[in-house]
Coordinates of C-alpha atoms and ligand atoms in Angstrom, one line a residue:
X173 CA 54.9 143.7 85.7
X174 CA 51.7 142.6 87.3
X175 CA 51.5 140.1 84.6
X176 CA 54.8 138.5 85.6
X177 CA 53.4 137.8 89.1
X178 CA 50.4 136.1 87.6
X179 CA 52.6 134.0 85.3
X180 CA 55.0 133.0 88.1
X181 CA 52.1 132.1 90.4
X182 CA 50.4 130.0 87.7
X183 CA 53.7 128.2 86.9
X184 CA 54.3 127.4 90.6
X185 CA 50.7 126.1 91.2
X186 CA 50.9 123.9 88.1
X187 CA 54.3 122.4 89.1
X188 CA 53.0 121.7 92.6
X189 CA 49.8 120.1 91.2
X190 CA 52.0 117.7 89.3
X191 CA 54.6 117.0 91.9
X192 CA 54.5 113.4 93.1
X193 CA 56.8 113.3 96.1
X194 CA 57.4 115.2 99.3
X195 CA 60.9 116.1 98.2
X196 CA 59.6 117.5 94.8
X197 CA 57.1 119.7 96.6
X198 CA 59.7 121.1 99.0
X199 CA 62.1 121.7 96.1
X200 CA 59.4 123.7 94.2
X201 CA 58.6 125.6 97.3
X202 CA 62.3 126.6 97.5
X203 CA 62.4 127.7 93.8
X204 CA 59.4 130.1 94.3
X205 CA 59.3 131.3 97.9
X206 CA 62.7 130.3 99.2
X207 CA 65.4 132.9 100.1
X208 CA 66.3 133.5 96.5
X209 CA 63.0 132.2 95.1
X210 CA 61.3 133.8 92.1
X211 CA 58.5 135.4 94.2
X212 CA 61.0 136.6 96.7
X213 CA 63.0 138.2 93.8
X214 CA 59.8 140.0 92.7
X215 CA 59.4 141.5 96.2
X216 CA 62.8 142.9 95.9
X217 CA 61.6 145.0 93.0
X218 CA 59.2 147.1 95.1
X219 CA 61.7 149.9 96.1
X220 CA 62.2 150.6 92.3
X221 CA 58.5 151.2 91.6
X222 CA 56.5 154.4 91.6
X223 CA 54.8 155.4 94.9
X224 CA 51.3 154.5 93.5
X225 CA 52.4 151.2 92.0
X226 CA 54.1 150.0 95.2
X227 CA 51.1 149.0 97.4
X228 CA 49.2 147.3 94.6
X229 CA 52.2 145.3 93.4
X230 CA 53.3 144.5 97.0
X231 CA 49.8 143.1 97.8
X232 CA 49.8 141.1 94.6
X233 CA 53.1 139.5 95.3
X234 CA 52.3 138.7 98.9
X235 CA 49.0 137.1 97.9
X236 CA 50.8 135.0 95.3
X237 CA 53.3 133.9 98.0
X238 CA 50.4 133.0 100.4
X239 CA 48.7 130.9 97.7
X240 CA 51.9 129.0 96.9
X241 CA 52.5 128.3 100.6
X242 CA 48.9 127.1 101.0
X243 CA 49.2 124.9 98.0
X244 CA 52.5 123.4 99.3
X245 CA 50.7 122.5 102.6
X246 CA 47.8 120.9 100.9
X247 CA 50.0 118.9 98.5
X248 CA 52.1 117.6 101.4
X249 CA 48.9 116.6 103.2
X250 CA 47.6 114.8 100.1
X251 CA 50.9 112.9 99.8
X252 CA 50.6 111.8 103.4
X253 CA 47.0 110.6 103.0
X254 CA 48.1 108.6 99.9
X255 CA 51.0 107.1 101.8
X256 CA 49.1 106.1 105.0
X257 CA 45.9 105.5 103.2
X258 CA 43.8 107.4 105.8
X259 CA 42.9 110.9 106.8
X260 CA 43.9 111.4 110.4
X261 CA 40.9 111.3 112.7
X262 CA 41.0 114.6 114.6
X263 CA 38.4 113.3 117.1
X264 CA 40.7 110.6 118.5
X265 CA 42.0 111.2 122.0
X266 CA 45.7 112.1 122.2
X267 CA 48.3 109.6 123.0
X268 CA 49.5 109.5 126.6
X269 CA 53.2 109.7 127.4
X270 CA 54.2 106.1 128.0
X271 CA 56.5 105.8 131.0
X272 CA 58.7 102.8 131.3
X273 CA 59.3 101.0 134.6
X274 CA 62.0 99.1 136.3
X275 CA 62.7 95.5 135.2
X276 CA 61.3 93.2 137.9
X277 CA 64.9 91.8 138.5
X278 CA 66.3 95.3 139.0
X279 CA 63.4 96.1 141.3
X280 CA 64.1 92.8 143.2
X281 CA 67.8 93.7 143.6
X282 CA 66.9 97.1 145.0
X283 CA 64.5 95.5 147.5
X284 CA 67.0 92.9 148.6
X285 CA 69.8 95.4 149.0
X286 CA 67.5 97.6 151.1
X287 CA 66.7 94.7 153.5
X288 CA 70.4 93.9 154.0
X289 CA 71.3 97.5 154.4
X290 CA 68.8 97.4 157.3
X291 CA 70.9 94.6 158.9
X292 CA 74.2 96.5 158.5
X293 CA 75.5 95.0 155.3
X294 CA 77.4 97.0 152.7
X295 CA 77.2 96.8 148.9
X296 CA 80.1 95.2 147.0
X297 CA 80.6 94.0 143.4
X298 CA 83.0 92.3 140.9
X299 CA 83.4 91.8 137.2
X300 CA 81.2 89.4 135.1
X301 CA 84.3 88.2 133.2
X302 CA 86.4 86.5 135.8
X303 CA 89.7 84.6 136.1
X304 CA 89.7 80.9 137.0
X305 CA 91.6 82.0 140.2
X306 CA 88.8 84.1 141.6
X307 CA 85.9 81.9 140.3
X308 CA 87.4 78.6 141.3
X309 CA 90.9 78.2 142.7
X310 CA 90.6 80.8 145.5
X311 CA 87.3 79.3 146.4
X312 CA 89.0 76.0 147.2
X313 CA 87.6 74.4 144.1
X314 CA 90.0 71.7 142.7
X315 CA 91.0 71.6 139.0
X316 CA 89.0 68.4 138.5
X317 CA 85.8 69.8 140.0
X318 CA 82.9 69.1 137.6
X319 CA 81.7 72.7 137.7
X320 CA 84.9 73.8 135.9
X321 CA 84.1 71.5 133.0
X322 CA 83.8 73.2 129.5
X323 CA 80.2 71.8 129.5
X324 CA 79.2 73.8 132.5
X325 CA 81.2 77.0 132.3
X326 CA 81.6 79.6 129.4
X327 CA 85.3 80.2 128.9
X328 CA 86.7 83.0 126.8
X329 CA 89.5 82.4 124.2
X330 CA 92.1 84.1 126.4
X331 CA 91.5 81.8 129.3
X332 CA 89.0 83.9 131.3
X333 CA 85.5 82.8 132.0
X334 CA 82.0 84.2 132.6
X335 CA 81.5 83.9 136.3
X336 CA 79.3 81.0 137.3
X337 CA 78.5 82.5 140.7
X338 CA 78.9 85.7 142.7
X339 CA 81.1 84.0 145.2
X340 CA 84.4 85.3 143.6
X341 CA 83.3 88.7 145.0
X342 CA 83.9 87.2 148.5
X343 CA 87.6 86.7 147.6
X344 CA 88.0 90.2 146.0
X345 CA 86.5 91.9 149.1
X346 CA 88.5 89.9 151.7
X347 CA 91.7 90.5 149.8
X348 CA 91.1 94.2 150.0
X349 CA 90.1 94.7 153.6
X350 CA 90.7 93.4 157.1
X351 CA 88.0 91.7 159.0
X352 CA 85.2 92.2 160.1
X353 CA 83.4 92.0 156.7
X354 CA 79.7 92.4 156.1
X355 CA 78.8 92.6 152.4
X356 CA 76.2 91.7 149.9
X357 CA 77.0 91.5 146.2
X358 CA 74.3 91.3 143.5
X359 CA 75.2 90.4 140.0
X360 CA 74.8 88.4 136.9
X361 CA 76.0 84.8 136.6
X362 CA 76.4 82.5 133.6
X363 CA 76.2 78.7 133.2
X364 CA 76.0 76.3 130.3
X365 CA 72.6 75.0 131.4
X366 CA 69.9 73.7 129.3
X367 CA 67.2 76.4 129.2
X368 CA 63.8 75.4 130.7
X369 CA 61.1 76.9 132.9
X370 CA 63.5 77.1 135.9
X371 CA 67.0 77.2 134.4
X372 CA 68.7 79.8 132.2
X373 CA 72.3 80.4 131.0
X374 CA 72.1 83.9 132.5
X375 CA 70.7 84.5 135.9
X376 CA 71.1 86.8 138.9
X377 CA 72.6 86.0 142.3
X378 CA 73.0 88.0 145.4
X379 CA 76.1 86.9 147.5
X380 CA 76.3 87.6 151.2
X381 CA 79.4 87.4 153.4
X382 CA 79.7 87.9 157.1
X383 CA 83.1 87.6 158.8
X384 CA 83.6 88.3 162.5
X385 CA 84.5 86.7 165.8
X386 CA 82.4 83.8 167.1
X387 CA 79.9 83.6 164.2
X388 CA 77.8 80.4 163.9
X389 CA 75.4 78.7 161.6
X390 CA 72.6 79.9 163.8
X391 CA 73.5 83.5 162.9
X392 CA 73.2 82.6 159.2
X393 CA 69.8 81.0 159.7
X394 CA 68.6 84.0 161.7
X395 CA 69.7 86.5 159.0
X396 CA 68.2 84.4 156.1
X397 CA 64.9 83.9 158.1
X398 CA 64.7 87.7 158.7
X399 CA 65.4 88.3 155.1
X400 CA 62.7 85.9 153.9
X401 CA 60.1 87.4 156.2
X402 CA 60.9 91.0 155.0
X403 CA 60.9 90.1 151.3
X404 CA 58.1 87.6 151.1
X405 CA 56.1 88.2 154.3
X406 CA 55.9 86.5 157.7
X407 CA 54.1 83.4 156.3
X408 CA 57.2 82.0 154.4
X409 CA 59.1 79.2 156.0
X410 CA 62.8 78.4 155.4
X411 CA 64.6 75.1 155.6
X412 CA 68.2 74.0 155.5
X413 CA 69.4 70.8 153.8
X414 CA 72.9 69.4 154.2
X415 CA 74.9 69.9 151.0
X416 CA 78.5 70.4 149.8
X417 CA 80.4 73.4 148.5
X418 CA 84.2 73.5 148.3
X419 CA 84.3 76.9 149.9
X420 CA 82.0 76.4 152.9
X421 CA 82.1 73.8 155.7
X422 CA 79.5 72.8 156.8
X423 CA 77.4 73.7 153.7
X424 CA 73.7 73.8 153.2
X425 CA 71.2 74.4 150.5
X426 CA 68.2 76.3 151.7
X427 CA 64.6 76.5 150.4
X428 CA 61.7 78.8 150.9
X429 CA 58.2 77.4 151.3
X430 CA 56.2 77.7 148.0
X431 CA 53.9 80.7 148.1
X432 CA 52.5 80.0 144.7
X433 CA 50.6 76.9 145.9
X434 CA 50.8 77.4 149.6
X435 CA 52.9 74.2 149.8
X436 CA 50.2 72.1 148.2
X437 CA 52.5 71.2 145.3
X438 CA 52.7 72.9 141.9
X439 CA 55.1 73.0 138.9
X440 CA 57.3 75.8 140.4
X441 CA 58.1 73.7 143.5
X442 CA 57.9 70.5 141.5
X443 CA 55.2 69.2 143.8
X444 CA 57.4 69.4 146.9
X445 CA 56.0 72.6 148.5
X446 CA 59.6 74.0 148.7
X447 CA 61.6 76.1 146.3
X448 CA 65.3 75.9 146.3
X449 CA 66.9 79.3 146.7
X450 CA 70.6 78.6 146.7
X451 CA 73.5 77.5 148.9
X452 CA 75.2 78.8 152.0
X453 CA 77.5 77.7 154.8
X454 CA 80.4 78.6 157.1
X455 CA 83.3 80.0 155.2
X456 CA 85.9 77.2 154.8
X457 CA 89.2 77.8 156.8
X458 CA 91.1 77.2 153.5
X459 CA 89.4 80.2 151.9
X460 CA 90.2 82.4 154.9
X461 CA 93.8 81.3 154.8
X462 CA 93.9 82.0 151.0
X463 CA 93.0 85.7 151.6
X464 CA 95.3 86.0 154.6
X465 CA 92.8 85.9 157.4
X466 CA 93.6 83.9 160.5
X467 CA 90.9 81.1 160.8
X468 CA 91.7 80.7 164.5
X469 CA 90.5 84.3 165.1
X470 CA 87.9 84.9 162.4
X471 CA 84.9 82.9 161.2
X472 CA 81.9 83.7 159.1
X473 CA 79.1 82.6 156.9
X474 CA 78.4 83.1 153.2
X475 CA 75.3 82.6 151.2
X476 CA 74.1 83.0 147.7
X477 CA 70.6 83.5 146.5
X478 CA 69.0 83.0 143.1
X479 CA 67.2 86.2 142.5
X480 CA 64.9 85.0 139.7
X481 CA 63.6 82.2 142.0
X482 CA 62.7 84.8 144.7
X483 CA 61.0 87.1 142.2
X484 CA 59.0 84.1 140.8
X485 CA 57.8 83.3 144.3
X486 CA 57.0 86.9 145.1
X487 CA 55.1 87.7 141.9
X488 CA 53.7 84.3 141.0
X489 CA 55.8 83.9 137.8
X490 CA 56.1 80.4 136.6
X491 CA 58.8 80.6 133.9
X492 CA 62.3 82.0 134.3
X493 CA 62.5 82.7 130.6
X494 CA 60.0 85.5 130.9
X495 CA 62.6 87.7 132.6
X496 CA 64.8 87.8 129.5
X497 CA 62.4 87.8 126.6
X498 CA 61.5 91.5 127.0
X499 CA 57.9 90.8 126.1
X500 CA 56.1 94.1 126.9
X501 CA 52.9 92.1 127.8
X502 CA 54.9 90.6 130.7
X503 CA 56.9 93.7 131.7
X504 CA 53.9 96.1 131.7
X505 CA 52.3 94.1 134.5
X506 CA 54.9 95.5 136.9
X507 CA 54.8 99.1 138.0
X508 CA 58.0 99.7 140.0
Ligands
LIG761 N1 78.0 80.0 144.9 C1 77.1 78.9 145.3 C2 76.2 78.6 144.0 O1 76.2 79.3 143.1 C3 76.2 79.3 146.4 C4 76.9 79.6 147.6 C5 77.2 80.9 148.0 C6 77.2 78.5 148.5 C7 77.9 81.1 149.2 C8 77.8 78.7 149.7 C9 78.2 80.0 150.0 O2 75.7 77.5 144.0

């Protein structure tokens, strides 16, 4: 009987010695010390033995089991060393948990929303895949307007499009509620632009819409100036330039002074000292009529802002492509 334990142990150790893979080792382990393994079977014989034989035999089988389990461990370790080519250095410091952080654009959205909340605006949103009606027609944009061209807008096969601006959210909100309206709507926009340091096919805008009685362009300038100061500090200047948008009249484009070079001129402001943020203006009466508002009673302003541009100014980032490349060396510099 004792002999059988010895033989089984010897057999197991030999097999383990010659096993060449992790799965072989684990299989052998099962054959000997698994639930129905050979050693386990031997343990089951104990009750059939004489009282004086029991302890000696029991000890022997348990020792054999221990030896096999030890051998399994050491063989697994050896295989690991072979595979990785190195013995783990037990003196190395442990790895820290690596906590991710918010993407700078998401952090920027949150900060902007917070500032507008403070001025009484509410959050609104709309889909990224829009109809031509909401993205263009309802915004008073004629069928032959260049922005509707296939070269500028991504159309889907079923006649929808990827919204080129967040302005369609204006229409969605106004169609759903009576004035007054005071909303901001952050979201992604898509255009068939050539990608360079300041243009991308995917970017983020925040739309603003304010409809009430007796609203003027001065209100718009006041709100945008307050916004600029809260987000970028009191040193930033804002300027309006006359422009044209089909859905606002009058329309402006507005710029923030370049904080990267302190208006001395750099690649981000293209040497002008000013960075273009986006467009704005007084909501065109045609748009108000389209959504069923009476333009004699209600007026308002709308604005868009390019979020990446603002983030670039705030954090001194000189290439818009960085936001979408997911390079950890870039992302790790922010700790939001
Ligand atoms: N939607 C315009 C753009 O993307 C910006 C804009 C928004 C202009 C609101 C006027 C009013 O260029």
